[in-house]
Amino acid sequence: MIHLLKDEVVKPGDKIYDLDIVMPGEEGVVPGVVEKNDGVEYIRLDVRKPIEFDFEPTPDDVIFNLAAVHRTPGHPDYEYFETNIYGAENVVAFAEKYNINKILFTSSIAPYGAAEDLKEETTLPTPNTPYGISKLVAEKIHQGWQSRDKERELTIARPGVVYGKGEHGNFTRLYWGIRKRYFFYTGRRDTIKACVYVKELVRFFKYRMIDNSFKGQEIFNCTFEPAYRIDKICEAMMSATDMKRHIFLIPGWLLMTAATILGPIGGKKIGIHPARVKKLMVSTNISGKKLASCGYKFHYTLEESIKDWYRVQL
């Protein structure tokens, strides 16, 4: 999905373009989201191809590039590269064509690679998945675009696990797993899982690209600071939703054995897949210090954000 916004989008006459390969209400990456927003023009577009639509540029245009194939495991390797690299090339080509000087690119923490060490924005990326590699290449494509004109403004956001309305991913599965008593700690209770509430992420995007102006390029890890352990996330989720549960710990070796046996015969559908189990047992230990010190003020604590999400969807 790509969004092009004009500065102060709430003003009369401003336009928001929502460009996506699927439209609200269709089966796609955000199941269950069917409503369209007033004042938004929805255009079907495949980011793997050159971007062409009826567009009148202004000096205040901003591109929010959210386009990606991201769920892992879940896609053949080539699909990550095809969408994430071609998409980046086509977005910056569109910006060049219309002289748009502000882009926010949503990357990922996947370029850091899977390891327990704390990752800061200055940490050398060592991606070890097709998704992580493709996202790092896409970052470089956007950075090349900015480097060709020092007046351009580029923000690269590397969010942790994003949760909130329409997510239907890790946090949704975690909530229902706890509520239905089939979630258990995977090998350990102290796994760090960097995360951010979707409303917080959008507020930061607006703060960074619409409320402020800067020249150059910067990378921001987008996560709570410090990142939370999985047991603390579970405790916050239970407190925010009035659940009382005891969560058991299952040895990692036992889970990997089960995943290896069940994975080839449909284990992926129920989350018992070797790649997914391994992913659960490795920390995403991401530093959010730069975001916390940049002037943006968080609106939600972890428990407050889950309460807000719970009210609107769960």
PDB file of C-alpha atoms in Angstrom:
ATOM      1  CA  MET A   1       0.000   0.000   0.000  1.00  0.00           C
ATOM      2  CA  ILE A   2       1.249   3.492  -0.817  1.00  0.00           C
ATOM      3  CA  HIS A   3      -0.276   6.648   0.571  1.00  0.00           C
ATOM      4  CA  LEU A   4       0.366  10.098  -0.903  1.00  0.00           C
ATOM      5  CA  LEU A   5      -0.671  12.896   1.437  1.00  0.00           C
ATOM      6  CA  LYS A   6      -0.493  16.671   1.261  1.00  0.00           C
ATOM      7  CA  ASP A   7       0.751  18.664   4.240  1.00  0.00           C
ATOM      8  CA  GLU A   8      -1.974  19.176   6.898  1.00  0.00           C
ATOM      9  CA  VAL A   9      -4.305  16.615   5.263  1.00  0.00           C
ATOM     10  CA  VAL A  10      -7.282  17.788   7.301  1.00  0.00           C
ATOM     11  CA  LYS A  11      -7.440  21.077   5.379  1.00  0.00           C
ATOM     12  CA  PRO A  12     -10.158  21.534   2.724  1.00  0.00           C
ATOM     13  CA  GLY A  13      -8.899  20.723  -0.742  1.00  0.00           C
ATOM     14  CA  ASP A  14      -6.203  18.290   0.377  1.00  0.00           C
ATOM     15  CA  LYS A  15      -6.290  14.780  -1.061  1.00  0.00           C
ATOM     16  CA  ILE A  16      -5.257  11.350   0.173  1.00  0.00           C
ATOM     17  CA  TYR A  17      -4.585   8.604  -2.353  1.00  0.00           C
ATOM     18  CA  ASP A  18      -4.689   5.005  -1.129  1.00  0.00           C
ATOM     19  CA  LEU A  19      -2.975   2.852  -3.737  1.00  0.00           C
ATOM     20  CA  ASP A  20      -3.174  -0.892  -3.156  1.00  0.00           C
ATOM     21  CA  ILE A  21      -3.452  -4.172  -5.012  1.00  0.00           C
ATOM     22  CA  VAL A  22      -6.535  -5.041  -2.912  1.00  0.00           C
ATOM     23  CA  MET A  23      -9.399  -2.754  -1.975  1.00  0.00           C
ATOM     24  CA  PRO A  24     -11.171  -2.545   1.414  1.00  0.00           C
ATOM     25  CA  GLY A  25     -13.620  -5.412   1.772  1.00  0.00           C
ATOM     26  CA  GLU A  26     -11.714  -7.751  -0.525  1.00  0.00           C
ATOM     27  CA  GLU A  27      -9.779 -10.772   0.646  1.00  0.00           C
ATOM     28  CA  GLY A  28      -6.246  -9.588   1.245  1.00  0.00           C
ATOM     29  CA  VAL A  29      -3.584  -8.917   3.829  1.00  0.00           C
ATOM     30  CA  VAL A  30      -5.987  -7.231   6.278  1.00  0.00           C
ATOM     31  CA  PRO A  31      -9.008  -9.541   6.567  1.00  0.00           C
ATOM     32  CA  GLY A  32     -12.148  -8.051   8.015  1.00  0.00           C
ATOM     33  CA  VAL A  33     -11.371  -4.417   7.192  1.00  0.00           C
ATOM     34  CA  VAL A  34     -14.215  -3.408   4.905  1.00  0.00           C
ATOM     35  CA  GLU A  35     -14.848   0.289   5.496  1.00  0.00           C
ATOM     36  CA  LYS A  36     -13.583   3.086   3.273  1.00  0.00           C
ATOM     37  CA  ASN A  37     -12.649   6.456   4.719  1.00  0.00           C
ATOM     38  CA  ASP A  38     -14.268   9.670   3.540  1.00  0.00           C
ATOM     39  CA  GLY A  39     -11.974  11.932   1.585  1.00  0.00           C
ATOM     40  CA  VAL A  40      -9.713   9.100   0.408  1.00  0.00           C
ATOM     41  CA  GLU A  41      -9.414   8.124  -3.247  1.00  0.00           C
ATOM     42  CA  TYR A  42      -8.855   4.358  -3.536  1.00  0.00           C
ATOM     43  CA  ILE A  43      -6.953   3.211  -6.636  1.00  0.00           C
ATOM     44  CA  ARG A  44      -6.042  -0.372  -7.487  1.00  0.00           C
ATOM     45  CA  LEU A  45      -2.345  -0.533  -8.262  1.00  0.00           C
ATOM     46  CA  ASP A  46       0.396  -3.172  -8.375  1.00  0.00           C
ATOM     47  CA  VAL A  47       3.600  -1.704  -6.974  1.00  0.00           C
ATOM     48  CA  ARG A  48       5.657  -4.262  -8.908  1.00  0.00           C
ATOM     49  CA  LYS A  49       4.826  -2.292 -12.044  1.00  0.00           C
ATOM     50  CA  PRO A  50       5.471   1.376 -12.931  1.00  0.00           C
ATOM     51  CA  ILE A  51       3.131   3.636 -10.962  1.00  0.00           C
ATOM     52  CA  GLU A  52       0.737   5.487 -13.226  1.00  0.00           C
ATOM     53  CA  PHE A  53      -2.526   7.227 -12.299  1.00  0.00           C
ATOM     54  CA  ASP A  54      -4.137  10.642 -12.684  1.00  0.00           C
ATOM     55  CA  PHE A  55      -2.099  12.746 -10.263  1.00  0.00           C
ATOM     56  CA  GLU A  56      -1.518  16.484  -9.932  1.00  0.00           C
ATOM     57  CA  PRO A  57       1.625  17.163  -7.847  1.00  0.00           C
ATOM     58  CA  THR A  58       2.021  19.984  -5.313  1.00  0.00           C
ATOM     59  CA  PRO A  59       5.076  21.206  -3.360  1.00  0.00           C
ATOM     60  CA  ASP A  60       3.679  19.641  -0.161  1.00  0.00           C
ATOM     61  CA  ASP A  61       3.282  16.032  -1.330  1.00  0.00           C
ATOM     62  CA  VAL A  62       4.459  13.196   0.914  1.00  0.00           C
ATOM     63  CA  ILE A  63       4.759   9.511   0.039  1.00  0.00           C
ATOM     64  CA  PHE A  64       4.187   6.933   2.761  1.00  0.00           C
ATOM     65  CA  ASN A  65       5.479   3.700   1.233  1.00  0.00           C
ATOM     66  CA  LEU A  66       3.991   0.751   3.143  1.00  0.00           C
ATOM     67  CA  ALA A  67       4.043  -1.733   0.250  1.00  0.00           C
ATOM     68  CA  ALA A  68       5.491  -5.154   1.051  1.00  0.00           C
ATOM     69  CA  VAL A  69       5.190  -8.907   0.977  1.00  0.00           C
ATOM     70  CA  HIS A  70       6.046  -9.560   4.603  1.00  0.00           C
ATOM     71  CA  ARG A  71       4.489 -12.597   6.274  1.00  0.00           C
ATOM     72  CA  THR A  72       7.222 -15.139   6.994  1.00  0.00           C
ATOM     73  CA  PRO A  73       7.081 -18.054   6.554  1.00  0.00           C
ATOM     74  CA  GLY A  74       4.288 -17.781   4.034  1.00  0.00           C
ATOM     75  CA  HIS A  75       5.622 -16.941   0.563  1.00  0.00           C
ATOM     76  CA  PRO A  76       8.095 -18.352  -1.973  1.00  0.00           C
ATOM     77  CA  ASP A  77      11.438 -16.569  -1.680  1.00  0.00           C
ATOM     78  CA  TYR A  78      11.140 -14.747  -5.016  1.00  0.00           C
ATOM     79  CA  GLU A  79       7.908 -12.988  -3.960  1.00  0.00           C
ATOM     80  CA  TYR A  80       9.685 -11.044  -1.216  1.00  0.00           C
ATOM     81  CA  PHE A  81      12.293  -9.781  -3.688  1.00  0.00           C
ATOM     82  CA  GLU A  82       9.813  -9.171  -6.506  1.00  0.00           C
ATOM     83  CA  THR A  83       7.467  -6.961  -4.502  1.00  0.00           C
ATOM     84  CA  ASN A  84       9.831  -5.319  -2.038  1.00  0.00           C
ATOM     85  CA  ILE A  85      12.611  -4.448  -4.495  1.00  0.00           C
ATOM     86  CA  TYR A  86      10.562  -3.620  -7.602  1.00  0.00           C
ATOM     87  CA  GLY A  87       8.180  -1.731  -5.325  1.00  0.00           C
ATOM     88  CA  ALA A  88      10.963   0.453  -3.934  1.00  0.00           C
ATOM     89  CA  GLU A  89      12.311   1.141  -7.426  1.00  0.00           C
ATOM     90  CA  ASN A  90       8.898   2.133  -8.743  1.00  0.00           C
ATOM     91  CA  VAL A  91       8.090   4.357  -5.757  1.00  0.00           C
ATOM     92  CA  VAL A  92      11.292   6.386  -6.042  1.00  0.00           C
ATOM     93  CA  ALA A  93      10.847   6.586  -9.830  1.00  0.00           C
ATOM     94  CA  PHE A  94       7.376   8.062  -9.243  1.00  0.00           C
ATOM     95  CA  ALA A  95       8.851  10.542  -6.754  1.00  0.00           C
ATOM     96  CA  GLU A  96      11.530  11.520  -9.273  1.00  0.00           C
ATOM     97  CA  LYS A  97       8.954  11.992 -12.050  1.00  0.00           C
ATOM     98  CA  TYR A  98       6.767  14.342  -9.999  1.00  0.00           C
ATOM     99  CA  ASN A  99       9.555  16.003  -7.989  1.00  0.00           C
ATOM    100  CA  ILE A 100       8.210  14.729  -4.649  1.00  0.00           C
ATOM    101  CA  ASN A 101      10.808  15.393  -1.976  1.00  0.00           C
ATOM    102  CA  LYS A 102       9.420  13.608   1.114  1.00  0.00           C
ATOM    103  CA  ILE A 103       9.193   9.828   1.559  1.00  0.00           C
ATOM    104  CA  LEU A 104       8.621   7.697   4.622  1.00  0.00           C
ATOM    105  CA  PHE A 105       9.493   4.057   3.978  1.00  0.00           C
ATOM    106  CA  THR A 106       8.296   1.362   6.367  1.00  0.00           C
ATOM    107  CA  SER A 107      11.064  -1.183   6.494  1.00  0.00           C
ATOM    108  CA  SER A 108      11.322  -3.807   9.240  1.00  0.00           C
ATOM    109  CA  ILE A 109      13.530  -5.053  12.035  1.00  0.00           C
ATOM    110  CA  ALA A 110      14.193  -8.115   9.837  1.00  0.00           C
ATOM    111  CA  PRO A 111      17.340  -6.544   8.253  1.00  0.00           C
ATOM    112  CA  TYR A 112      19.050  -6.868  11.653  1.00  0.00           C
ATOM    113  CA  GLY A 113      18.838 -10.667  11.467  1.00  0.00           C
ATOM    114  CA  ALA A 114      17.896 -13.082  14.233  1.00  0.00           C
ATOM    115  CA  ALA A 115      20.160 -12.740  17.281  1.00  0.00           C
ATOM    116  CA  GLU A 116      19.856 -11.955  20.999  1.00  0.00           C
ATOM    117  CA  ASP A 117      22.103  -8.875  20.976  1.00  0.00           C
ATOM    118  CA  LEU A 118      20.583  -5.396  21.342  1.00  0.00           C
ATOM    119  CA  LYS A 119      20.058  -3.749  17.931  1.00  0.00           C
ATOM    120  CA  GLU A 120      20.374  -0.005  17.479  1.00  0.00           C
ATOM    121  CA  GLU A 121      19.967   1.967  14.253  1.00  0.00           C
ATOM    122  CA  THR A 122      23.774   1.960  13.891  1.00  0.00           C
ATOM    123  CA  THR A 123      24.025  -1.843  14.210  1.00  0.00           C
ATOM    124  CA  LEU A 124      25.368  -3.527  11.071  1.00  0.00           C
ATOM    125  CA  PRO A 125      22.432  -5.278   9.344  1.00  0.00           C
ATOM    126  CA  THR A 126      22.946  -9.018   8.844  1.00  0.00           C
ATOM    127  CA  PRO A 127      19.616 -10.274   7.450  1.00  0.00           C
ATOM    128  CA  ASN A 128      19.210 -14.043   7.273  1.00  0.00           C
ATOM    129  CA  THR A 129      15.818 -14.376   5.556  1.00  0.00           C
ATOM    130  CA  PRO A 130      14.628 -13.447   2.044  1.00  0.00           C
ATOM    131  CA  TYR A 131      12.260 -10.942   3.626  1.00  0.00           C
ATOM    132  CA  GLY A 132      15.007  -9.258   5.652  1.00  0.00           C
ATOM    133  CA  ILE A 133      17.381  -9.167   2.680  1.00  0.00           C
ATOM    134  CA  SER A 134      14.725  -7.696   0.385  1.00  0.00           C
ATOM    135  CA  LYS A 135      13.841  -5.012   2.932  1.00  0.00           C
ATOM    136  CA  LEU A 136      17.497  -4.003   3.348  1.00  0.00           C
ATOM    137  CA  VAL A 137      17.867  -3.684  -0.436  1.00  0.00           C
ATOM    138  CA  ALA A 138      14.683  -1.579  -0.512  1.00  0.00           C
ATOM    139  CA  GLU A 139      16.154   0.704   2.162  1.00  0.00           C
ATOM    140  CA  LYS A 140      19.263   1.201   0.016  1.00  0.00           C
ATOM    141  CA  ILE A 141      17.113   2.074  -3.016  1.00  0.00           C
ATOM    142  CA  HIS A 142      15.312   4.781  -1.018  1.00  0.00           C
ATOM    143  CA  GLN A 143      18.609   6.051   0.410  1.00  0.00           C
ATOM    144  CA  GLY A 144      20.009   6.310  -3.108  1.00  0.00           C
ATOM    145  CA  TRP A 145      17.008   8.427  -4.087  1.00  0.00           C
ATOM    146  CA  GLN A 146      17.630  10.830  -1.195  1.00  0.00           C
ATOM    147  CA  SER A 147      21.368  11.025  -1.854  1.00  0.00           C
ATOM    148  CA  ARG A 148      20.772  12.322  -5.376  1.00  0.00           C
ATOM    149  CA  ASP A 149      19.279  15.546  -3.973  1.00  0.00           C
ATOM    150  CA  LYS A 150      20.281  16.830  -0.534  1.00  0.00           C
ATOM    151  CA  GLU A 151      17.000  18.777  -0.253  1.00  0.00           C
ATOM    152  CA  ARG A 152      15.025  15.537  -0.102  1.00  0.00           C
ATOM    153  CA  GLU A 153      13.650  14.132   3.162  1.00  0.00           C
ATOM    154  CA  LEU A 154      13.698  10.395   3.856  1.00  0.00           C
ATOM    155  CA  THR A 155      12.634   8.581   7.012  1.00  0.00           C
ATOM    156  CA  ILE A 156      13.104   4.810   7.231  1.00  0.00           C
ATOM    157  CA  ALA A 157      10.951   3.269   9.958  1.00  0.00           C
ATOM    158  CA  ARG A 158      11.868  -0.154  11.317  1.00  0.00           C
ATOM    159  CA  PRO A 159       8.838  -1.201  13.407  1.00  0.00           C
ATOM    160  CA  GLY A 160       8.783  -4.111  15.794  1.00  0.00           C
ATOM    161  CA  VAL A 161       5.656  -6.281  15.846  1.00  0.00           C
ATOM    162  CA  VAL A 162       2.781  -3.952  14.961  1.00  0.00           C
ATOM    163  CA  TYR A 163      -0.529  -4.681  16.702  1.00  0.00           C
ATOM    164  CA  GLY A 164      -3.966  -3.096  16.603  1.00  0.00           C
ATOM    165  CA  LYS A 165      -7.194  -3.064  14.627  1.00  0.00           C
ATOM    166  CA  GLY A 166      -6.953  -5.125  11.444  1.00  0.00           C
ATOM    167  CA  GLU A 167      -3.681  -6.802  12.411  1.00  0.00           C
ATOM    168  CA  HIS A 168      -4.880 -10.442  12.597  1.00  0.00           C
ATOM    169  CA  GLY A 169      -1.316 -11.540  13.283  1.00  0.00           C
ATOM    170  CA  ASN A 170       0.971 -12.277  16.207  1.00  0.00           C
ATOM    171  CA  PHE A 171      -0.825 -10.263  18.896  1.00  0.00           C
ATOM    172  CA  THR A 172      -4.277 -11.403  17.811  1.00  0.00           C
ATOM    173  CA  ARG A 173      -3.126 -15.031  17.946  1.00  0.00           C
ATOM    174  CA  LEU A 174      -1.515 -14.354  21.328  1.00  0.00           C
ATOM    175  CA  TYR A 175      -4.746 -12.913  22.748  1.00  0.00           C
ATOM    176  CA  TRP A 176      -6.910 -15.809  21.588  1.00  0.00           C
ATOM    177  CA  GLY A 177      -4.261 -18.322  22.604  1.00  0.00           C
ATOM    178  CA  ILE A 178      -4.272 -16.992  26.160  1.00  0.00           C
ATOM    179  CA  ARG A 179      -8.057 -16.646  26.322  1.00  0.00           C
ATOM    180  CA  LYS A 180      -8.666 -20.176  25.002  1.00  0.00           C
ATOM    181  CA  ARG A 181      -5.815 -21.585  27.136  1.00  0.00           C
ATOM    182  CA  TYR A 182      -3.724 -23.017  24.312  1.00  0.00           C
ATOM    183  CA  PHE A 183      -0.887 -20.470  24.435  1.00  0.00           C
ATOM    184  CA  PHE A 184       2.249 -21.475  26.333  1.00  0.00           C
ATOM    185  CA  TYR A 185       5.719 -20.029  26.645  1.00  0.00           C
ATOM    186  CA  THR A 186       7.918 -21.415  23.904  1.00  0.00           C
ATOM    187  CA  GLY A 187      11.108 -22.647  25.536  1.00  0.00           C
ATOM    188  CA  ARG A 188      11.552 -19.547  27.737  1.00  0.00           C
ATOM    189  CA  ARG A 189       9.664 -16.735  29.441  1.00  0.00           C
ATOM    190  CA  ASP A 190      12.235 -13.944  28.949  1.00  0.00           C
ATOM    191  CA  THR A 191      12.204 -13.707  25.153  1.00  0.00           C
ATOM    192  CA  ILE A 192      12.219 -10.015  24.224  1.00  0.00           C
ATOM    193  CA  LYS A 193       9.625  -9.042  21.600  1.00  0.00           C
ATOM    194  CA  ALA A 194       9.891  -5.461  20.373  1.00  0.00           C
ATOM    195  CA  CYS A 195       6.437  -4.130  19.510  1.00  0.00           C
ATOM    196  CA  VAL A 196       4.463  -0.978  18.764  1.00  0.00           C
ATOM    197  CA  TYR A 197       0.759  -0.069  18.672  1.00  0.00           C
ATOM    198  CA  VAL A 198      -0.485   0.814  15.177  1.00  0.00           C
ATOM    199  CA  LYS A 199      -2.034   4.104  16.366  1.00  0.00           C
ATOM    200  CA  GLU A 200       1.298   5.074  17.926  1.00  0.00           C
ATOM    201  CA  LEU A 201       3.093   4.250  14.702  1.00  0.00           C
ATOM    202  CA  VAL A 202       0.729   6.404  12.630  1.00  0.00           C
ATOM    203  CA  ARG A 203       1.052   9.286  15.107  1.00  0.00           C
ATOM    204  CA  PHE A 204       4.837   9.121  14.749  1.00  0.00           C
ATOM    205  CA  PHE A 205       4.568   9.067  10.952  1.00  0.00           C
ATOM    206  CA  LYS A 206       2.461  12.248  11.050  1.00  0.00           C
ATOM    207  CA  TYR A 207       4.772  13.899  13.579  1.00  0.00           C
ATOM    208  CA  ARG A 208       7.812  13.073  11.499  1.00  0.00           C
ATOM    209  CA  MET A 209       6.614  13.821   7.958  1.00  0.00           C
ATOM    210  CA  ILE A 210       3.742  16.329   8.274  1.00  0.00           C
ATOM    211  CA  ASP A 211       4.245  18.216  11.539  1.00  0.00           C
ATOM    212  CA  ASN A 212       8.000  18.645  10.999  1.00  0.00           C
ATOM    213  CA  SER A 213      10.447  19.270   8.177  1.00  0.00           C
ATOM    214  CA  PHE A 214      14.072  18.233   7.836  1.00  0.00           C
ATOM    215  CA  LYS A 215      16.664  17.568   5.158  1.00  0.00           C
ATOM    216  CA  GLY A 216      18.505  14.285   4.775  1.00  0.00           C
ATOM    217  CA  GLN A 217      17.784  10.697   5.800  1.00  0.00           C
ATOM    218  CA  GLU A 218      17.285   8.970   9.139  1.00  0.00           C
ATOM    219  CA  ILE A 219      16.416   5.503  10.389  1.00  0.00           C
ATOM    220  CA  PHE A 220      14.178   4.970  13.426  1.00  0.00           C
ATOM    221  CA  ASN A 221      13.471   1.738  15.256  1.00  0.00           C
ATOM    222  CA  CYS A 222       9.785   1.986  16.160  1.00  0.00           C
ATOM    223  CA  THR A 223       9.169   0.177  19.426  1.00  0.00           C
ATOM    224  CA  PHE A 224       8.593   0.732  23.114  1.00  0.00           C
ATOM    225  CA  GLU A 225      11.738   1.602  25.034  1.00  0.00           C
ATOM    226  CA  PRO A 226      12.831  -0.684  26.515  1.00  0.00           C
ATOM    227  CA  ALA A 227      11.334  -3.515  24.475  1.00  0.00           C
ATOM    228  CA  TYR A 228       9.149  -5.872  26.517  1.00  0.00           C
ATOM    229  CA  ARG A 229       9.670  -9.507  27.425  1.00  0.00           C
ATOM    230  CA  ILE A 230       6.981 -11.927  26.284  1.00  0.00           C
ATOM    231  CA  ASP A 231       5.874 -12.641  29.862  1.00  0.00           C
ATOM    232  CA  LYS A 232       5.368  -8.912  30.502  1.00  0.00           C
ATOM    233  CA  ILE A 233       3.374  -8.590  27.270  1.00  0.00           C
ATOM    234  CA  CYS A 234       1.174 -11.487  28.369  1.00  0.00           C
ATOM    235  CA  GLU A 235       0.665  -9.971  31.818  1.00  0.00           C
ATOM    236  CA  ALA A 236      -0.304  -6.614  30.276  1.00  0.00           C
ATOM    237  CA  MET A 237      -2.688  -8.317  27.858  1.00  0.00           C
ATOM    238  CA  MET A 238      -4.384 -10.279  30.642  1.00  0.00           C
ATOM    239  CA  SER A 239      -4.659  -7.198  32.861  1.00  0.00           C
ATOM    240  CA  ALA A 240      -6.058  -5.022  30.057  1.00  0.00           C
ATOM    241  CA  THR A 241      -8.703  -7.600  29.086  1.00  0.00           C
ATOM    242  CA  ASP A 242      -9.617  -8.899  32.555  1.00  0.00           C
ATOM    243  CA  MET A 243      -8.232 -12.398  32.058  1.00  0.00           C
ATOM    244  CA  LYS A 244      -6.815 -14.615  34.762  1.00  0.00           C
ATOM    245  CA  ARG A 245      -4.702 -17.414  33.343  1.00  0.00           C
ATOM    246  CA  HIS A 246      -1.654 -19.464  34.264  1.00  0.00           C
ATOM    247  CA  ILE A 247       0.623 -19.843  31.248  1.00  0.00           C
ATOM    248  CA  PHE A 248       2.781 -22.959  31.164  1.00  0.00           C
ATOM    249  CA  LEU A 249       6.312 -23.284  29.827  1.00  0.00           C
ATOM    250  CA  ILE A 250       6.979 -26.007  27.222  1.00  0.00           C
ATOM    251  CA  PRO A 251      10.614 -27.047  26.568  1.00  0.00           C
ATOM    252  CA  GLY A 252      11.956 -25.810  23.264  1.00  0.00           C
ATOM    253  CA  TRP A 253      13.328 -29.179  22.174  1.00  0.00           C
ATOM    254  CA  LEU A 254       9.891 -30.751  22.559  1.00  0.00           C
ATOM    255  CA  LEU A 255       8.227 -28.057  20.447  1.00  0.00           C
ATOM    256  CA  MET A 256      10.839 -28.285  17.687  1.00  0.00           C
ATOM    257  CA  THR A 257      10.389 -32.062  17.549  1.00  0.00           C
ATOM    258  CA  ALA A 258       6.615 -31.667  17.220  1.00  0.00           C
ATOM    259  CA  ALA A 259       7.009 -28.905  14.607  1.00  0.00           C
ATOM    260  CA  THR A 260       9.406 -31.001  12.544  1.00  0.00           C
ATOM    261  CA  ILE A 261       6.921 -33.865  12.472  1.00  0.00           C
ATOM    262  CA  LEU A 262       3.730 -31.834  12.010  1.00  0.00           C
ATOM    263  CA  GLY A 263       5.079 -29.053   9.785  1.00  0.00           C
ATOM    264  CA  PRO A 264       5.021 -30.988   6.491  1.00  0.00           C
ATOM    265  CA  ILE A 265       1.465 -32.259   7.122  1.00  0.00           C
ATOM    266  CA  GLY A 266      -0.261 -28.992   7.907  1.00  0.00           C
ATOM    267  CA  GLY A 267       1.407 -27.734  11.044  1.00  0.00           C
ATOM    268  CA  LYS A 268       1.781 -24.266   9.516  1.00  0.00           C
ATOM    269  CA  LYS A 269      -1.997 -23.767   9.662  1.00  0.00           C
ATOM    270  CA  ILE A 270      -2.024 -24.132  13.442  1.00  0.00           C
ATOM    271  CA  GLY A 271       1.283 -22.344  14.035  1.00  0.00           C
ATOM    272  CA  ILE A 272       3.356 -25.490  14.642  1.00  0.00           C
ATOM    273  CA  HIS A 273       5.981 -25.009  11.986  1.00  0.00           C
ATOM    274  CA  PRO A 274       9.779 -25.226  12.582  1.00  0.00           C
ATOM    275  CA  ALA A 275      10.463 -21.715  11.245  1.00  0.00           C
ATOM    276  CA  ARG A 276       7.672 -20.197  13.348  1.00  0.00           C
ATOM    277  CA  VAL A 277       8.651 -22.064  16.517  1.00  0.00           C
ATOM    278  CA  LYS A 278      12.291 -21.021  16.083  1.00  0.00           C
ATOM    279  CA  LYS A 279      11.170 -17.428  15.534  1.00  0.00           C
ATOM    280  CA  LEU A 280       9.212 -17.504  18.820  1.00  0.00           C
ATOM    281  CA  MET A 281      12.265 -18.592  20.779  1.00  0.00           C
ATOM    282  CA  VAL A 282      14.592 -15.836  19.505  1.00  0.00           C
ATOM    283  CA  SER A 283      14.434 -12.317  20.933  1.00  0.00           C
ATOM    284  CA  THR A 284      13.763  -9.247  18.839  1.00  0.00           C
ATOM    285  CA  ASN A 285      15.883  -7.108  21.141  1.00  0.00           C
ATOM    286  CA  ILE A 286      15.474  -3.725  19.467  1.00  0.00           C
ATOM    287  CA  SER A 287      16.438  -0.380  21.005  1.00  0.00           C
ATOM    288  CA  GLY A 288      13.854   2.392  20.840  1.00  0.00           C
ATOM    289  CA  LYS A 289      16.084   5.020  22.471  1.00  0.00           C
ATOM    290  CA  LYS A 290      16.403   7.152  19.346  1.00  0.00           C
ATOM    291  CA  LEU A 291      12.635   7.353  18.919  1.00  0.00           C
ATOM    292  CA  ALA A 292      12.158   8.082  22.623  1.00  0.00           C
ATOM    293  CA  SER A 293      14.616  11.026  22.462  1.00  0.00           C
ATOM    294  CA  CYS A 294      13.609  12.584  19.112  1.00  0.00           C
ATOM    295  CA  GLY A 295      10.856  14.810  20.519  1.00  0.00           C
ATOM    296  CA  TYR A 296       7.920  12.516  19.805  1.00  0.00           C
ATOM    297  CA  LYS A 297       5.878  11.694  22.919  1.00  0.00           C
ATOM    298  CA  PHE A 298       4.203   8.291  23.218  1.00  0.00           C
ATOM    299  CA  HIS A 299       0.437   8.504  23.793  1.00  0.00           C
ATOM    300  CA  TYR A 300      -0.024   4.973  25.177  1.00  0.00           C
ATOM    301  CA  THR A 301       1.651   2.616  27.596  1.00  0.00           C
ATOM    302  CA  LEU A 302       1.626  -1.049  26.599  1.00  0.00           C
ATOM    303  CA  GLU A 303      -1.429  -1.824  28.761  1.00  0.00           C
ATOM    304  CA  GLU A 304      -3.260   1.345  27.650  1.00  0.00           C
ATOM    305  CA  SER A 305      -2.723   0.473  23.996  1.00  0.00           C
ATOM    306  CA  ILE A 306      -4.092  -3.053  24.476  1.00  0.00           C
ATOM    307  CA  LYS A 307      -7.137  -1.625  26.315  1.00  0.00           C
ATOM    308  CA  ASP A 308      -7.748   0.787  23.439  1.00  0.00           C
ATOM    309  CA  TRP A 309      -7.442  -2.028  20.879  1.00  0.00           C
ATOM    310  CA  TYR A 310      -9.668  -4.293  22.982  1.00  0.00           C
ATOM    311  CA  ARG A 311     -12.425  -1.675  23.006  1.00  0.00           C
ATOM    312  CA  VAL A 312     -12.523  -1.341  19.210  1.00  0.00           C
ATOM    313  CA  GLN A 313     -11.957  -4.893  18.022  1.00  0.00           C
ATOM    314  CA  LEU A 314     -10.940  -7.842  20.163  1.00  0.00           C
TER     315      LEU A 314
END
